[in-house]
Amino acid sequence: MKFSTLALLSISAPLVSAALVVDVAADGKVELHKPIGEDGEGEYTASTKGCFDVIEAALPLVLDSISSVPMPSGGNPFVVADYGTADAGTSLGTMSKIVEAVRSRDPKIEIALQYEDQKDNEWKSVFNHALGHKTVTDAYGVELSSPYDPSNGVFVSATGIGFHSQAYPSSSVDFGMSYTAMHWLSRGPGGLVGRPGEMHAANCDLSSDSSCGAAEKEQAAKDFHNIITSRAAELKKGGRMVIVNFSKSPEGHYLGKTDVGVSMWDSFAHSWSRLHDEGLIDAEELTSISFPSYYRSIDEVKQGAEAVSGIKVVSVEEKVVKCPYREAWNSGSSKKAGRSAREHAEWYVPTTRTWSESTFKNALKADRTDKDEVLAKFWSNYVDLVEKDPSVHGMDYVHTYLVLEKDPSVHGMDYVHTYLVLEKDPSVHG
């Protein structure tokens, strides 16, 4: 069967996906999330407008932290680290405001902006955005400029170490931040494979099986301890970090499933099942979706952070950011922009694709040569579904907003040694 990709190619950002190389553990289970799109194009930022609102909601916490941390002395730069930066576009506006806030405290201090993500990240896109080579526009069409300016003492660097381990030298970071990233696990347990329609550990509240999502929960607890321990090492005394991460609320709300509209996950299941109905995937592929991520509750976040020595929880709260695409349709602004229901669906669906496609792709058997075509049909199925009633489709964001501080009263471990040097007396004969 010939597949058409024209519908998706007409969306606001290019959707021609580069080949995805999937990391697999020794037991054959999926390890990591992979970005989509051609590196350098910045498709994540172009298609993920809701993240701008999520990051904007954290700005008061960020600026309060910048005003509170001790300023470096002795000519040392103020070091900012953005963990799990993706393509560095969505945090660009915040980076500029951080630079302004730091300079308001010390107009002459040098500032080092450090970007962190996994080694297979879209690094060309990171540098295109961070260095100002590619224009970034936020969710409201406002162009954002890069704060990078070496002539004014603002520098940019990056690392591909990954935030599950220590990425920077000990006591080197003044302020850290991470947005919508640390829910990804260091390895994929594959605990949802074989469970029709569940796909993600967050959906397990619908299951009577207590083992549903247990492997993901266990891995997430280990990962979060490593994440916070690593940040505790990297932060300077009195340094702060703001972590904005996907959460599951006490009401059972999480990404794409709140009390508004239909569940994004139900829409995923419907669109994937349609592939099976059409004979494009088999029964095994139908139930092989298992997202290598976990949405921690606010209690899991608070308790996990408090368990790490030397780290103080300054504040933690939960916030819901409504899907800007559904809001645009229901307010009439999408129609005013000239979008039909189909065109609106084609505009919205990529925001769900940017972070999920690698998992859907990995559910297909390894020897298939038509994976891209099958996935194009899957996303077209989702567009078909949204087109029927755009008013109920959206991806609301449910996050915890966590502020951490490295306790300035906790001292490092100084080593006191005697150093003994011996020499055999040359006047003594054997």
Coordinates of C-alpha atoms in Angstrom, one line a residue:
M1 CA 0.0 0.0 0.0
K2 CA 1.3 3.5 -0.8
F3 CA 1.2 6.0 2.0
S4 CA 0.7 9.7 1.6
T5 CA 2.6 12.1 3.9
L6 CA 1.3 15.4 2.3
A7 CA -1.1 16.1 5.0
L8 CA 1.6 16.2 7.7
L9 CA 4.1 17.9 5.5
S10 CA 1.9 21.0 5.3
I11 CA 2.1 21.6 9.0
S12 CA 3.8 24.7 10.4
A13 CA 7.2 22.9 10.9
P14 CA 8.8 20.3 8.5
L15 CA 7.9 16.8 9.6
V16 CA 10.4 14.8 7.5
S17 CA 12.0 12.7 10.2
A18 CA 15.6 11.7 10.2
A19 CA 16.4 8.0 10.8
L20 CA 16.1 7.2 14.5
V21 CA 18.7 5.0 16.1
V22 CA 17.2 3.4 19.1
D23 CA 19.4 2.5 22.1
V24 CA 18.6 -0.9 23.4
A25 CA 19.7 -2.5 26.7
A26 CA 21.2 -6.0 26.9
D27 CA 17.8 -7.4 27.6
G28 CA 16.4 -5.9 24.4
K29 CA 14.3 -3.2 26.0
V30 CA 14.2 0.4 24.8
E31 CA 16.6 2.8 26.6
L32 CA 16.1 6.4 25.5
H33 CA 13.8 8.9 24.0
K34 CA 15.1 10.2 20.6
P35 CA 14.4 13.6 19.0
I36 CA 12.6 13.9 15.7
G37 CA 13.3 16.0 12.6
E38 CA 16.5 17.0 10.8
D39 CA 19.1 18.3 13.2
G40 CA 19.5 22.0 12.8
E41 CA 15.9 22.7 11.9
G42 CA 14.6 23.2 15.5
E43 CA 11.4 21.2 15.0
Y44 CA 10.9 20.7 18.7
T45 CA 10.6 24.4 19.4
A46 CA 8.7 25.1 16.3
S47 CA 6.0 22.5 17.2
T48 CA 5.9 22.7 21.0
K49 CA 4.3 26.0 21.7
G50 CA 2.8 24.9 25.1
C51 CA 6.3 24.6 26.5
F52 CA 6.8 28.3 26.3
D53 CA 3.8 28.8 28.6
V54 CA 5.1 26.1 31.0
I55 CA 8.5 27.8 31.2
E56 CA 6.9 31.3 31.5
A57 CA 5.0 30.0 34.6
A58 CA 8.3 29.2 36.2
L59 CA 9.9 32.6 35.5
P60 CA 9.0 34.1 39.0
L61 CA 10.7 31.2 40.6
V62 CA 13.8 31.5 38.4
L63 CA 14.2 35.3 38.9
D64 CA 13.7 34.9 42.7
S65 CA 16.4 32.2 42.7
I66 CA 18.8 34.5 40.7
S67 CA 18.3 37.2 43.2
S68 CA 19.0 34.8 46.1
V69 CA 22.1 32.9 45.1
P70 CA 25.5 34.1 46.2
M71 CA 27.4 36.0 43.5
P72 CA 30.7 34.5 42.4
S73 CA 33.9 36.3 43.6
G74 CA 37.5 36.4 42.5
G75 CA 36.6 37.1 38.8
N76 CA 34.7 33.8 38.4
P77 CA 31.8 33.8 36.0
F78 CA 28.1 33.2 36.9
V79 CA 27.3 29.7 35.6
V80 CA 23.9 28.8 34.4
A81 CA 23.0 25.2 33.4
D82 CA 20.0 24.2 31.3
Y83 CA 19.5 20.4 31.7
G84 CA 17.6 18.4 29.1
T85 CA 17.5 21.5 26.9
A86 CA 16.3 19.7 23.7
D87 CA 17.0 22.2 21.0
A88 CA 17.5 25.1 23.4
G89 CA 14.7 27.2 21.8
T90 CA 12.0 27.1 24.3
S91 CA 14.2 28.3 27.2
L92 CA 15.8 31.1 25.1
G93 CA 13.6 33.8 26.4
T94 CA 14.3 32.8 30.0
M95 CA 18.0 32.7 29.4
S96 CA 17.9 36.3 28.2
K97 CA 16.0 37.3 31.4
I98 CA 18.5 35.4 33.6
V99 CA 21.3 37.4 32.0
E100 CA 19.5 40.6 32.6
A101 CA 18.9 39.7 36.3
V102 CA 22.5 38.6 36.9
R103 CA 23.8 41.8 35.3
S104 CA 21.5 43.9 37.5
R105 CA 23.4 42.5 40.4
D106 CA 26.9 42.8 38.8
P107 CA 27.0 44.7 35.5
K108 CA 30.5 43.5 34.6
I109 CA 30.4 39.8 35.6
E110 CA 31.0 37.2 32.9
I111 CA 28.2 34.7 32.4
A112 CA 28.5 31.1 31.2
L113 CA 25.4 29.6 29.7
Q114 CA 25.7 25.8 29.6
Y115 CA 23.4 23.5 27.7
E116 CA 23.0 19.8 28.7
D117 CA 21.3 16.9 26.9
Q118 CA 21.9 13.3 25.8
K119 CA 24.7 12.7 23.3
D120 CA 22.2 12.0 20.4
N121 CA 20.4 15.3 20.9
E122 CA 19.8 17.9 18.2
W123 CA 23.0 19.7 18.8
K124 CA 23.0 21.7 15.6
S125 CA 19.6 23.1 16.6
V126 CA 21.0 23.9 20.0
F127 CA 23.8 26.0 18.6
N128 CA 21.6 27.5 15.9
H129 CA 19.2 28.8 18.6
A130 CA 21.7 29.6 21.4
L131 CA 24.1 31.4 19.1
G132 CA 21.3 33.3 17.4
H133 CA 21.7 31.7 13.9
K134 CA 18.1 30.6 13.8
T135 CA 15.2 32.8 14.9
V136 CA 13.0 31.6 17.7
T137 CA 9.4 32.7 18.0
D138 CA 7.4 31.9 21.2
A139 CA 3.8 30.6 21.4
Y140 CA 2.4 34.1 20.6
G141 CA 4.6 34.9 17.6
V142 CA 7.1 37.1 19.5
E143 CA 10.7 36.8 18.2
L144 CA 13.2 35.9 20.9
S145 CA 16.8 37.0 20.6
S146 CA 19.8 35.1 21.9
P147 CA 21.7 36.5 24.9
Y148 CA 25.0 35.1 23.6
D149 CA 27.5 38.0 23.2
P150 CA 31.1 37.2 23.9
S151 CA 32.0 40.8 23.4
N152 CA 29.8 41.5 26.4
G153 CA 31.0 38.6 28.5
V154 CA 28.2 36.1 27.8
F155 CA 29.4 32.7 26.6
V156 CA 27.7 29.5 25.5
S157 CA 28.9 25.8 25.8
A158 CA 27.2 22.4 25.8
T159 CA 27.7 18.8 27.0
G160 CA 26.2 15.5 26.0
I161 CA 26.7 13.7 29.2
G162 CA 23.0 13.3 30.2
F163 CA 21.4 14.5 33.4
H164 CA 21.1 11.1 35.0
S165 CA 24.7 11.4 36.1
Q166 CA 27.0 14.3 37.0
A167 CA 27.6 16.4 33.9
Y168 CA 29.6 19.3 35.4
P169 CA 32.5 19.7 37.9
S170 CA 31.6 19.7 41.5
S171 CA 30.6 23.1 43.0
S172 CA 30.7 24.8 39.6
V173 CA 27.0 25.7 38.9
D174 CA 25.4 28.8 40.4
F175 CA 21.9 28.2 38.9
G176 CA 20.4 25.2 37.2
M177 CA 17.1 24.7 35.5
S178 CA 15.3 21.9 33.7
Y179 CA 11.9 22.0 31.9
T180 CA 9.8 19.0 30.9
A181 CA 12.8 16.6 30.7
M182 CA 13.6 14.7 33.8
H183 CA 10.6 12.3 33.5
W184 CA 12.6 10.4 30.9
L185 CA 14.2 7.3 32.4
S186 CA 17.8 6.3 32.0
R187 CA 16.6 2.9 30.6
G188 CA 13.3 1.6 29.5
P189 CA 11.9 -1.3 31.6
G190 CA 9.3 -2.1 29.0
G191 CA 6.7 -2.7 31.7
L192 CA 3.7 -1.8 29.6
V193 CA 4.5 -4.1 26.7
G194 CA 1.6 -6.6 26.2
R195 CA -1.0 -4.3 27.9
P196 CA -3.4 -3.0 25.3
G197 CA -4.0 0.7 25.4
E198 CA -2.0 1.5 28.5
M199 CA 1.2 2.6 26.9
H200 CA 2.4 4.7 29.8
A201 CA 2.7 4.1 33.6
A202 CA 0.4 7.1 34.2
N203 CA -2.4 5.2 32.6
C204 CA -2.1 2.3 35.1
D205 CA -4.7 3.7 37.5
L206 CA -7.2 2.2 35.1
S207 CA -5.8 -1.3 35.6
S208 CA -6.6 -3.7 38.4
D209 CA -3.2 -5.3 38.1
S210 CA -0.9 -3.8 40.8
S211 CA 2.2 -4.7 38.7
C212 CA 1.1 -2.3 36.0
G213 CA 3.8 0.4 35.8
A214 CA 5.7 -1.0 38.7
A215 CA 9.0 -1.4 36.8
E216 CA 8.8 2.2 35.6
K217 CA 8.1 3.5 39.1
E218 CA 11.0 1.6 40.5
Q219 CA 13.4 2.9 37.8
A220 CA 12.1 6.4 38.2
A221 CA 12.9 6.4 41.9
K222 CA 16.4 5.3 41.3
D223 CA 16.8 7.8 38.5
F224 CA 15.5 10.7 40.5
H225 CA 17.9 10.0 43.4
N226 CA 20.8 10.0 40.9
I227 CA 19.5 13.2 39.2
I228 CA 19.2 15.1 42.5
T229 CA 22.5 13.7 43.9
S230 CA 24.3 14.8 40.7
R231 CA 22.8 18.3 40.9
A232 CA 23.8 18.5 44.6
A233 CA 27.4 17.8 43.6
E234 CA 27.4 20.4 40.8
L235 CA 25.7 23.3 42.6
K236 CA 27.8 25.7 44.5
K237 CA 26.9 26.3 48.2
G238 CA 23.8 28.4 48.2
G239 CA 23.2 27.7 44.5
R240 CA 19.7 27.0 43.3
M241 CA 17.9 24.9 40.7
V242 CA 14.3 25.0 39.3
I243 CA 13.0 21.7 38.0
V244 CA 9.7 21.7 36.1
N245 CA 8.7 18.2 35.5
F246 CA 5.6 16.2 34.3
S247 CA 3.5 15.1 37.2
K248 CA 0.5 13.0 38.1
S249 CA -1.9 15.0 40.3
P250 CA -3.9 13.7 43.3
E251 CA -6.9 13.9 41.0
G252 CA -5.3 11.6 38.5
H253 CA -4.6 14.3 36.0
Y254 CA -1.4 14.2 33.9
L255 CA -0.1 15.2 30.5
G256 CA -2.9 15.0 27.9
K257 CA -5.5 13.8 30.5
T258 CA -7.3 16.3 32.7
D259 CA -10.9 17.2 33.3
V260 CA -11.1 19.1 30.0
G261 CA -11.8 17.3 26.7
V262 CA -10.8 13.8 25.7
S263 CA -7.7 11.9 26.8
M264 CA -4.7 12.3 24.4
W265 CA -3.8 8.7 25.4
D266 CA -7.2 7.4 24.3
S267 CA -6.7 9.2 21.0
F268 CA -3.2 7.6 20.7
A269 CA -4.8 4.2 21.3
H270 CA -7.6 4.7 18.8
S271 CA -5.2 5.9 16.1
W272 CA -2.8 3.0 16.8
S273 CA -5.6 0.4 16.8
R274 CA -6.8 1.7 13.5
L275 CA -3.4 0.6 12.0
H276 CA -4.2 -2.9 13.3
D277 CA -7.7 -2.8 11.9
E278 CA -6.3 -1.8 8.5
G279 CA -3.7 -4.6 8.6
L280 CA -0.7 -2.4 8.9
I281 CA 0.5 -3.7 12.2
D282 CA 0.1 -7.1 13.8
A283 CA -1.2 -8.1 17.2
E284 CA 2.3 -8.0 18.8
E285 CA 3.0 -4.5 17.5
L286 CA -0.4 -3.4 18.7
T287 CA 0.6 -4.0 22.3
S288 CA 4.3 -3.2 22.2
I289 CA 4.2 0.5 23.2
S290 CA 5.9 1.2 26.5
F291 CA 7.0 4.8 27.1
P292 CA 10.4 5.0 29.0
S293 CA 9.2 7.8 31.2
Y294 CA 7.4 8.4 34.5
Y295 CA 5.3 11.2 35.8
R296 CA 6.1 11.6 39.5
S297 CA 3.5 12.8 42.0
I298 CA 4.3 15.9 44.1
D299 CA 4.9 13.6 47.1
E300 CA 7.4 11.5 45.1
V301 CA 9.2 14.7 44.0
K302 CA 9.4 16.2 47.5
Q303 CA 10.4 13.1 49.3
G304 CA 12.9 12.1 46.6
A305 CA 14.6 15.5 46.8
E306 CA 14.6 15.6 50.6
A307 CA 16.3 12.2 50.7
V308 CA 19.5 13.7 49.2
S309 CA 22.0 15.1 51.7
G310 CA 22.9 18.7 51.3
I311 CA 19.9 19.7 49.3
K312 CA 17.0 21.8 50.7
V313 CA 13.6 22.0 49.1
V314 CA 12.7 25.7 48.9
S315 CA 9.3 25.1 47.5
V316 CA 7.3 22.6 45.4
E317 CA 3.9 23.2 43.8
E318 CA 1.8 21.8 41.0
K319 CA 0.5 23.7 38.1
V320 CA -1.7 23.0 35.1
V321 CA -1.0 24.8 31.8
K322 CA -3.9 24.5 29.3
C323 CA -3.1 23.3 25.8
P324 CA -2.6 26.5 23.7
Y325 CA -3.8 24.7 20.5
R326 CA -7.2 23.7 22.0
E327 CA -7.5 27.2 23.6
A328 CA -6.8 28.7 20.2
W329 CA -9.6 26.7 18.6
N330 CA -12.2 27.3 21.3
S331 CA -11.4 31.0 21.5
G332 CA -11.8 31.4 17.7
S333 CA -8.3 32.6 17.1
S334 CA -7.4 29.5 15.1
K335 CA -10.3 30.1 12.8
K336 CA -9.4 33.8 12.6
A337 CA -6.0 32.7 11.4
G338 CA -7.8 31.0 8.5
R339 CA -7.5 27.4 9.7
S340 CA -10.2 24.9 8.8
A341 CA -10.8 22.0 11.3
R342 CA -8.4 19.9 9.2
E343 CA -5.7 22.5 9.1
H344 CA -6.1 23.1 12.9
A345 CA -5.6 19.4 13.5
E346 CA -2.5 19.4 11.3
W347 CA -1.2 22.3 13.3
Y348 CA -1.9 20.6 16.7
V349 CA -0.9 17.0 16.2
P350 CA 2.9 17.7 15.8
T351 CA 3.1 18.9 19.4
T352 CA 2.3 15.4 20.5
R353 CA 4.6 13.9 17.9
T354 CA 7.8 15.7 18.9
W355 CA 8.3 13.6 22.1
S356 CA 6.5 10.4 21.3
E357 CA 7.4 9.2 17.9
S358 CA 10.5 7.3 18.9
T359 CA 8.4 5.1 21.3
F360 CA 5.8 4.4 18.6
K361 CA 8.5 3.6 16.1
N362 CA 10.2 1.2 18.5
A363 CA 6.9 -0.7 18.9
L364 CA 7.3 -1.8 15.2
K365 CA 9.3 -4.9 14.5
A366 CA 13.0 -4.2 14.0
D367 CA 13.1 -5.8 10.5
R368 CA 10.4 -3.5 9.0
T369 CA 11.6 -1.3 6.2
D370 CA 8.4 0.8 6.1
K371 CA 8.4 2.2 9.6
D372 CA 8.3 5.9 8.5
E373 CA 5.3 5.2 6.2
V374 CA 3.4 3.3 8.9
L375 CA 4.0 6.2 11.4
A376 CA 2.9 8.8 8.8
K377 CA -0.4 6.8 8.6
F378 CA -0.6 6.7 12.4
W379 CA -0.3 10.5 12.6
S380 CA -2.7 11.0 9.8
N381 CA -5.2 8.8 11.7
Y382 CA -4.8 11.2 14.7
V383 CA -5.4 14.2 12.5
D384 CA -8.5 12.5 11.2
L385 CA -9.7 12.1 14.8
V386 CA -9.0 15.7 15.8
E387 CA -10.6 17.1 12.7
K388 CA -14.0 15.6 13.8
D389 CA -14.1 17.9 16.8
P390 CA -11.1 20.1 17.5
S391 CA -12.8 21.6 20.6
V392 CA -12.1 18.4 22.7
H393 CA -8.6 17.6 21.7
G394 CA -5.6 19.0 23.4
M395 CA -2.5 18.3 25.5
D396 CA -2.8 20.0 28.8
Y397 CA 0.5 20.1 30.8
V398 CA 0.5 19.0 34.4
H399 CA 3.8 19.7 36.2
T400 CA 5.5 20.0 39.5
Y401 CA 7.5 23.2 40.0
L402 CA 10.4 22.4 42.3
V403 CA 13.0 24.8 43.7
L404 CA 16.1 23.4 45.3
E405 CA 19.0 25.0 47.1
K406 CA 22.3 23.5 48.0
D407 CA 22.5 24.0 51.8
P408 CA 25.3 26.6 52.4
S409 CA 25.8 25.1 55.9
V410 CA 26.8 21.8 54.6
H411 CA 30.6 21.6 54.3
G412 CA 32.6 19.6 51.9
M413 CA 35.0 16.9 52.9
D414 CA 38.4 18.4 53.4
Y415 CA 41.3 16.0 53.4
V416 CA 44.2 16.5 55.9
H417 CA 47.2 14.3 55.1
T418 CA 50.8 14.0 56.0
Y419 CA 53.1 13.6 53.0
L420 CA 56.3 11.7 53.7
V421 CA 59.2 11.7 51.3
L422 CA 61.9 9.0 51.8
E423 CA 65.4 8.7 50.4
K424 CA 67.9 6.0 50.9
D425 CA 71.1 7.4 52.3
P426 CA 73.7 7.1 49.5
S427 CA 76.5 6.9 52.2
V428 CA 75.1 3.7 53.6
H429 CA 76.5 0.6 51.9
G430 CA 74.8 -2.6 51.6

